[in-house]
Amino acid sequence: MATRIVILGAGTGGTLTANRLRRLHPHGDVEITVVDQDDRHVYQPGLLFVPFGMAHLDDIVRPRRRQLHDGITFVESAIDHVDITANTVYLANGALLVYDVLVVASGARLVPEETEGLTGPGWMDKVFTFYSPEGAAALADALTAFDGGQMVVNVVDMPIKCPVAPLEFCFLADWYFTERGIRDQVQITYATPLDGAFTKPIASDALGGMLAERNIEVIPEFNTGEVDGAGGRLIGYDEREVPFDLAVVIPLHGGAEYVGRSPGLGDAVDFVPTDEHTLQSNVAPNVFVIGDAATVPASKAGSVTHFEGETLVANIEHFLAGEPLEPGFDGHANCFIETGFHKALLIDFNYDTEPQPGHYPGRVGLPLLKDSRLNHIGKLLFQTLYWHSLLPGRDLPGVSSTMPTAGKQLAPATKEA
Ligand SMILES: Cc1cc2nc3c(=O)[nH]c(=O)nc-3n(C[C@H](O)[C@H](O)[C@H](O)COP(=O)(O)OP(=O)(O)OC[C@H]3O[C@@H](n4cnc5c(N)ncnc54)[C@H](O)[C@@H]3O)c2cc1C
């Protein structure tokens, strides 16, 4: 009988895992089934560009089925729950899937309703998020109509997907309002629960300096307790208030809801406890986790998901062969950070090394921690690589899944995303 591998989620991680596994098993000795609740694969980094009219939703959404290689079964249904003691996934459409190996790739979910007032009066009127396709499209209209006043960009709490995306939004807003000739009529404020612009000190200093140069005020250690959309106020747990005419909020994130309905699978916020080096879950030996769904102390980012793919697939193969797993994943993350005016900055880091100046991937390459037009072109080109190399599960030329050290002066990292 064929080995049954069931993959929950056909986003970045689920798709690239299915395609990599299929390439290793072209003759049907392994049945690969991927489940997702819809057939719309969103290139999420593109959501950043939608509010500024630099991309349209049609440009960044493709059918999920078309991203999966022949021989992979795609099931379009919500997942109801998983019984990890019976190796069975129960689908909302009434079907069930029995597995030998389960891959959880169901990402992170936005939970705006968990913050008092956030989805109350003013939501999608003067309080928006660009973290969902509907939110990004609605914000595009609101920005076009915005003629001046106080704009606040707020992260409610960590962890969030792509921790640099809110900063990119601030930089692009500075550029956008400058282009429209109204920058002097807009105050841009970034209210963050972190003690600076980013989680890692060297990058935080560099990015904080760039925000200051652009007259973007940072309010650190701001823990949003309530959003008063009608009155135009963010209210912190410490009772500090930040007034706004337009708020761009990155809501709380949790894991997929079905994880909470699956006894023993998730933690208190529905992420799945996972070994940070092997990507085997800590809840059952035949359950593996990739991407934002995992508790590993790496950023929740597509780049991390991509770099995890190699170790994950190798370890599924080891597991099936009864061999020891490889502790292969080093926490490698890299992110292009749009800084406005057709420039971007690149950071590259892992569990042990924080973002450093230098070049990527070697001594000659893209500049690190320094904005340049070359990095902006890299960011724009990345969408093509995403659809044609990353999702098909191909290795990117010159890009290794472990963090390259040539081209960097190494300093130890603080161990958090
Ligand atoms: C605005 C924004 C900008 C970003 N920019 C970048 C960037 O520049 N660089 C970068 O590296 N990363 C970026 N990211 C993050 C990146 O998109 C994610 O980290 C990546 O997609 C994670 O992949 P994943 O497979 O874990 O989750 P996803 O790609 O989100 O896939 C999860 C899938 O699970 C499915 N699912 C969930 N629950 C269920 C259920 N109950 N039933 C059925 N299916 C279910 C979902 O429908 C979804 O398709 C950005 C994200 C956002 C929101």
XYZ file of C-alpha atoms and ligand atoms in Angstrom:
470
model
C 0.000 0.000 0.000
C 1.234 3.508 -0.812
C 2.410 5.760 2.027
C -0.164 8.490 2.679
C 1.123 12.028 3.279
C -1.544 14.631 4.047
C -0.591 18.313 3.942
C -2.885 20.824 5.673
C -2.756 24.164 3.817
C -1.874 24.968 0.189
C -0.130 28.271 0.866
C 3.614 28.832 0.593
C 4.737 25.932 2.801
C 2.128 23.349 1.820
C 2.623 23.911 -1.896
C 6.413 23.777 -1.920
C 6.429 20.719 0.363
C 3.964 18.831 -1.848
C 5.942 19.632 -4.987
C 9.287 18.659 -3.431
C 7.839 15.361 -2.190
C 6.252 14.626 -5.550
C 9.578 15.092 -7.301
C 11.148 12.556 -4.916
C 8.302 10.074 -5.477
C 7.265 10.255 -9.132
C 5.988 6.655 -9.304
C 3.023 6.733 -6.928
C 4.654 4.904 -3.958
C 3.605 7.932 -1.911
C 0.107 9.463 -2.139
C 0.249 13.204 -1.533
C -2.979 15.001 -0.603
C -3.150 18.747 0.029
C -6.153 20.396 1.679
C -7.135 24.065 1.607
C -10.338 25.938 2.278
C -10.285 27.828 -1.032
C -8.586 27.880 -4.427
C -7.042 31.387 -4.219
C -3.287 31.420 -3.556
C -2.336 34.978 -2.557
C 1.261 36.161 -2.982
C 1.113 37.868 0.419
C 4.201 40.126 0.048
C 2.252 41.802 -2.793
C -0.399 42.986 -0.299
C 2.047 45.706 0.784
C 1.889 47.287 -2.660
C -1.901 47.205 -3.136
C -2.743 50.220 -0.896
C -0.274 52.395 -2.833
C -1.639 51.432 -6.247
C 1.618 49.594 -7.071
C -0.204 46.257 -7.461
C -3.765 45.075 -7.900
C -5.239 41.954 -6.262
C -5.601 40.326 -9.698
C -1.797 40.555 -10.093
C -1.062 38.607 -6.897
C -3.706 35.834 -6.768
C -3.538 32.537 -8.689
C -5.448 29.226 -8.434
C -3.898 26.926 -5.840
C -4.478 23.824 -7.989
C -2.275 25.181 -10.761
C 0.683 25.509 -8.375
C 0.604 21.789 -7.528
C 2.381 19.273 -9.771
C 0.506 16.473 -11.531
C -0.052 13.477 -9.302
C -0.829 15.547 -6.188
C -4.451 15.429 -4.997
C -5.929 18.803 -4.047
C -8.992 18.784 -1.774
C -10.874 22.056 -1.451
C -12.498 22.020 1.983
C -12.056 23.643 5.374
C -10.386 21.386 7.938
C -12.611 20.672 10.904
C -10.146 18.932 13.223
C -7.372 16.359 13.457
C -7.280 13.289 15.691
C -3.553 12.749 16.184
C -4.130 9.496 18.086
C -6.076 8.005 15.134
C -3.927 9.637 12.380
C -7.084 11.094 10.857
C -8.054 14.520 9.505
C -11.774 15.385 9.567
C -12.865 17.828 6.890
C -15.769 20.279 7.086
C -17.250 18.657 3.952
C -17.760 15.442 5.954
C -14.859 13.481 4.401
C -11.961 12.117 6.400
C -8.329 11.529 5.449
C -6.170 8.910 7.132
C -2.423 9.610 7.045
C 0.922 8.004 7.737
C 2.611 11.428 7.869
C 0.862 14.754 8.468
C 2.358 18.113 7.495
C 0.771 21.129 9.186
C 1.167 24.101 6.813
C -1.919 26.087 7.741
C -0.117 29.316 8.558
C -1.216 32.103 10.867
C -4.708 33.607 11.151
C -5.605 37.247 11.800
C -7.775 37.700 14.896
C -8.782 41.405 14.863
C -11.879 40.623 16.962
C -9.561 39.835 19.899
C -8.734 43.545 20.313
C -11.465 45.639 21.909
C -13.100 48.005 19.431
C -10.873 47.100 16.477
C -13.686 45.696 14.317
C -16.268 48.118 15.783
C -17.223 51.582 14.468
C -14.638 52.919 12.020
C -13.417 49.451 10.854
C -12.820 49.620 7.089
C -13.754 53.317 7.242
C -10.802 54.885 9.006
C -9.296 51.759 10.606
C -7.778 49.269 8.155
C -5.326 46.417 7.804
C -3.332 45.588 4.669
C -2.729 42.028 5.986
C -5.817 40.684 4.175
C -6.725 41.065 0.482
C -10.029 42.850 1.293
C -8.262 45.143 3.781
C -5.462 46.035 1.365
C -7.969 46.874 -1.411
C -10.134 48.990 0.915
C -7.051 50.824 2.194
C -6.085 51.714 -1.390
C -9.356 53.676 -1.705
C -8.906 55.284 1.717
C -5.345 56.420 0.928
C -6.464 57.952 -2.364
C -9.095 59.962 -0.465
C -6.738 60.933 2.409
C -5.725 64.587 2.131
C -3.833 65.057 5.359
C -3.868 64.464 9.090
C -2.495 61.914 11.506
C -1.811 58.419 10.132
C -0.811 55.769 12.638
C 0.608 52.355 11.780
C 0.147 49.998 14.730
C 1.252 46.454 15.506
C -1.055 45.156 18.249
C 1.329 42.428 19.421
C 3.943 39.957 18.216
C 4.262 37.468 16.606
C 3.072 38.732 13.227
C 3.785 37.568 9.699
C 6.679 39.469 8.127
C 7.668 41.689 11.091
C 9.175 44.244 8.681
C 6.009 44.791 6.596
C 4.601 47.518 8.931
C 7.906 49.405 8.646
C 7.790 49.077 4.876
C 4.272 50.502 4.980
C 5.606 53.571 6.875
C 8.438 54.092 4.370
C 6.120 53.699 1.375
C 3.573 56.076 2.939
C 6.348 58.692 3.294
C 7.173 58.255 -0.407
C 3.495 58.141 -1.487
C 2.489 61.352 0.297
C 5.666 63.075 -0.975
C 4.749 62.107 -4.553
C 1.276 63.508 -4.000
C 2.798 66.771 -2.694
C 1.090 66.525 0.717
C 3.809 64.968 2.905
C 4.007 68.132 5.061
C 0.290 67.757 5.820
C 0.559 64.145 7.041
C 2.035 63.053 10.375
C 3.134 59.412 10.234
C 3.469 57.551 13.542
C 4.575 53.964 14.130
C 3.213 52.524 17.412
C 4.880 49.194 18.196
C 4.982 46.828 21.170
C 8.749 46.393 20.579
C 11.339 48.635 22.228
C 12.491 49.839 18.797
C 11.861 49.490 15.091
C 12.737 45.759 14.904
C 13.431 42.703 17.045
C 17.214 42.568 16.493
C 19.410 45.411 17.838
C 21.704 46.197 14.835
C 18.819 46.237 12.331
C 16.600 48.051 14.838
C 19.149 50.888 15.139
C 19.581 51.158 11.353
C 15.833 51.111 10.660
C 15.083 53.463 13.570
C 17.554 55.968 12.102
C 15.876 55.733 8.689
C 12.436 56.356 10.227
C 13.783 59.414 12.077
C 15.382 60.797 8.875
C 11.954 60.581 7.219
C 10.220 62.320 10.122
C 8.268 59.193 11.081
C 7.670 59.171 14.829
C 8.161 55.850 16.650
C 6.161 55.132 19.816
C 7.894 52.069 21.328
C 6.530 49.650 23.932
C 2.953 50.563 23.029
C 0.587 47.696 23.867
C -2.762 48.394 22.248
C -5.649 47.587 24.580
C -8.462 49.221 22.619
C -9.111 50.895 19.294
C -11.672 53.703 19.413
C -12.471 53.998 15.719
C -15.259 56.533 16.137
C -13.141 58.810 18.354
C -9.910 58.215 16.403
C -7.770 56.941 19.312
C -5.545 53.945 20.035
C -5.619 53.336 23.771
C -2.725 51.449 25.362
C -2.982 49.129 28.359
C -0.930 51.774 30.209
C -3.634 54.339 29.244
C -1.401 56.232 26.792
C -3.435 57.402 23.801
C -2.408 57.868 20.165
C -4.837 60.001 18.122
C -5.438 59.248 14.446
C -7.425 60.246 11.388
C -6.402 57.012 9.631
C -5.188 53.872 11.414
C -3.402 50.981 9.724
C -3.450 48.143 12.238
C -1.717 44.780 12.124
C -4.068 42.641 14.243
C -3.163 39.863 16.655
C -2.219 36.570 14.984
C -3.015 33.027 16.078
C -2.735 29.628 14.436
C -5.540 28.104 12.358
C -8.814 27.627 14.247
C -9.016 23.865 13.597
C -5.789 23.434 15.597
C -7.706 24.537 18.707
C -10.364 21.897 17.976
C -7.720 19.136 17.649
C -6.849 17.658 21.061
C -3.109 17.758 21.769
C -2.098 19.423 18.495
C -1.587 23.093 19.376
C -0.559 25.544 22.074
C -2.786 28.158 23.754
C -2.908 30.306 20.598
C -3.186 27.414 18.131
C 0.401 27.282 16.906
C 1.961 23.802 16.803
C 4.930 23.074 19.118
C 7.804 22.175 16.791
C 11.474 21.262 17.084
C 13.311 24.330 15.794
C 16.004 22.343 13.952
C 14.255 19.172 12.668
C 10.720 20.645 12.117
C 9.180 17.497 13.585
C 6.310 18.470 15.875
C 6.622 17.871 19.585
C 3.094 16.424 19.655
C 3.475 13.224 17.579
C 6.483 11.783 15.698
C 4.570 11.521 12.388
C 3.432 15.172 12.483
C 5.755 17.755 10.874
C 5.248 21.521 10.670
C 6.345 24.162 8.176
C 5.930 27.938 8.017
C 3.902 30.276 10.172
C 2.026 27.454 11.935
C 5.163 26.385 13.844
C 6.348 27.714 17.215
C 10.009 27.893 16.090
C 11.771 31.138 17.158
C 12.282 32.322 13.553
C 10.362 35.119 11.805
C 6.981 34.162 10.364
C 8.055 34.776 6.777
C 7.839 33.201 3.357
C 11.640 33.142 3.154
C 11.825 31.118 6.375
C 9.108 28.782 5.061
C 11.097 28.306 1.863
C 14.368 27.625 3.697
C 12.576 25.165 6.016
C 11.350 23.139 3.037
C 14.632 21.356 2.376
C 15.054 20.137 5.985
C 11.372 19.267 6.340
C 11.274 17.068 3.259
C 14.609 15.407 4.095
C 13.304 14.606 7.571
C 10.020 13.163 6.287
C 12.152 10.852 4.133
C 14.319 9.910 7.142
C 11.207 9.288 9.246
C 9.693 6.987 6.621
C 13.001 5.089 6.336
C 13.250 4.716 10.138
C 16.439 6.819 10.220
C 17.452 9.587 12.701
C 16.301 13.085 11.693
C 18.714 15.868 10.651
C 18.814 18.996 12.857
C 19.265 20.895 9.570
C 17.238 24.108 9.894
C 19.315 27.018 11.264
C 16.552 29.648 11.442
C 17.642 31.264 8.176
C 15.500 34.289 7.241
C 15.967 37.050 4.744
C 13.754 39.992 3.928
C 13.806 42.787 1.422
C 12.548 45.940 3.164
C 11.046 48.589 0.868
C 12.291 52.000 1.974
C 10.457 54.157 -0.590
C 11.714 56.176 -3.556
C 12.433 52.929 -5.504
C 14.916 51.612 -2.967
C 14.964 48.670 -0.581
C 17.219 47.265 2.097
C 18.026 43.576 2.614
C 18.539 41.715 5.891
C 19.757 38.122 6.269
C 20.014 36.296 9.593
C 19.420 33.053 11.499
C 18.933 31.796 15.065
C 22.545 32.567 15.984
C 23.490 35.578 13.860
C 21.620 38.851 13.744
C 21.380 40.958 10.556
C 24.808 42.351 9.655
C 26.088 44.835 7.113
C 27.924 43.333 4.127
C 26.717 41.566 1.014
C 24.401 38.649 0.176
C 24.864 35.823 -0.695
C 28.669 36.239 -0.860
C 31.338 38.942 -0.795
C 29.853 40.230 -4.034
C 26.106 40.518 -4.154
C 23.174 42.512 -2.870
C 24.063 45.085 -0.200
C 22.919 44.177 3.331
C 21.412 46.686 5.783
C 21.821 49.462 3.226
C 19.115 50.707 0.919
C 19.732 50.513 -2.801
C 17.883 50.417 -6.116
C 19.306 46.930 -6.724
C 17.486 45.593 -3.649
C 14.235 47.233 -4.803
C 14.581 45.466 -8.155
C 15.279 42.247 -6.205
C 12.073 42.727 -4.208
C 10.006 43.259 -7.357
C 11.590 40.304 -9.185
C 10.940 38.063 -6.227
C 7.304 37.568 -7.210
C 8.397 35.797 -10.422
C 10.783 33.582 -8.458
C 7.982 32.825 -6.002
C 5.607 31.405 -8.624
C 8.239 29.761 -10.844
C 10.971 28.495 -8.485
C 9.962 28.665 -4.851
C 6.465 27.142 -5.050
C 7.516 24.419 -7.536
C 10.089 23.475 -4.866
C 13.179 24.260 -6.911
C 16.341 25.507 -5.213
C 17.082 29.141 -6.082
C 20.419 29.534 -7.920
C 23.142 30.740 -5.529
C 20.751 30.744 -2.540
C 21.285 28.085 0.123
C 18.752 27.179 2.785
C 21.434 27.626 5.463
C 22.501 31.209 6.099
C 25.614 32.144 4.100
C 28.421 33.626 6.202
C 30.715 34.930 3.425
C 30.139 38.653 2.971
C 29.173 39.302 6.624
C 30.986 40.292 9.798
C 29.400 37.933 12.274
C 27.979 38.904 15.675
C 25.748 36.779 17.869
C 21.948 37.154 17.682
C 19.279 37.549 20.299
C 17.075 34.454 20.032
C 13.674 35.780 19.040
C 11.847 36.423 15.801
C 1.288 41.944 4.122
C 2.261 40.806 4.143
C 3.530 40.967 3.601
C 4.446 39.934 3.637
N 5.683 40.140 3.091
C 6.600 39.151 3.135
C 7.891 39.350 2.563
O 8.190 40.408 1.992
N 8.781 38.340 2.654
C 8.486 37.150 3.282
O 9.339 36.275 3.353
N 7.257 36.933 3.820
C 6.309 37.892 3.761
N 5.060 37.676 4.286
C 4.795 36.438 5.047
C 4.500 35.225 4.167
O 3.500 35.500 3.242
C 4.094 34.055 5.074
O 5.042 33.924 6.109
C 4.035 32.747 4.308
O 3.029 32.801 3.338
C 3.802 31.592 5.280
O 3.515 30.412 4.577
P 2.596 29.299 5.247
O 2.537 28.188 4.277
O 3.032 29.036 6.637
O 1.151 30.009 5.384
P 0.184 30.519 4.243
O 0.933 30.787 2.985
O -0.574 31.646 4.845
O -0.795 29.282 3.965
C -1.642 28.752 4.955
C -2.804 28.081 4.244
O -3.582 27.316 5.175
C -4.931 27.419 4.798
N -5.788 27.131 5.955
C -5.753 27.707 7.177
N -6.724 27.214 7.957
C -7.390 26.303 7.215
C -8.501 25.447 7.468
N -9.133 25.419 8.649
N -8.922 24.664 6.485
C -8.309 24.640 5.271
N -7.247 25.416 4.980
C -6.796 26.241 5.931
C -5.056 28.866 4.328
O -6.194 29.043 3.485
C -3.750 29.105 3.615
O -3.816 28.872 2.234
C 4.097 38.690 4.226
C 2.814 38.508 4.760
C 1.889 39.549 4.712
C 0.508 39.351 5.290
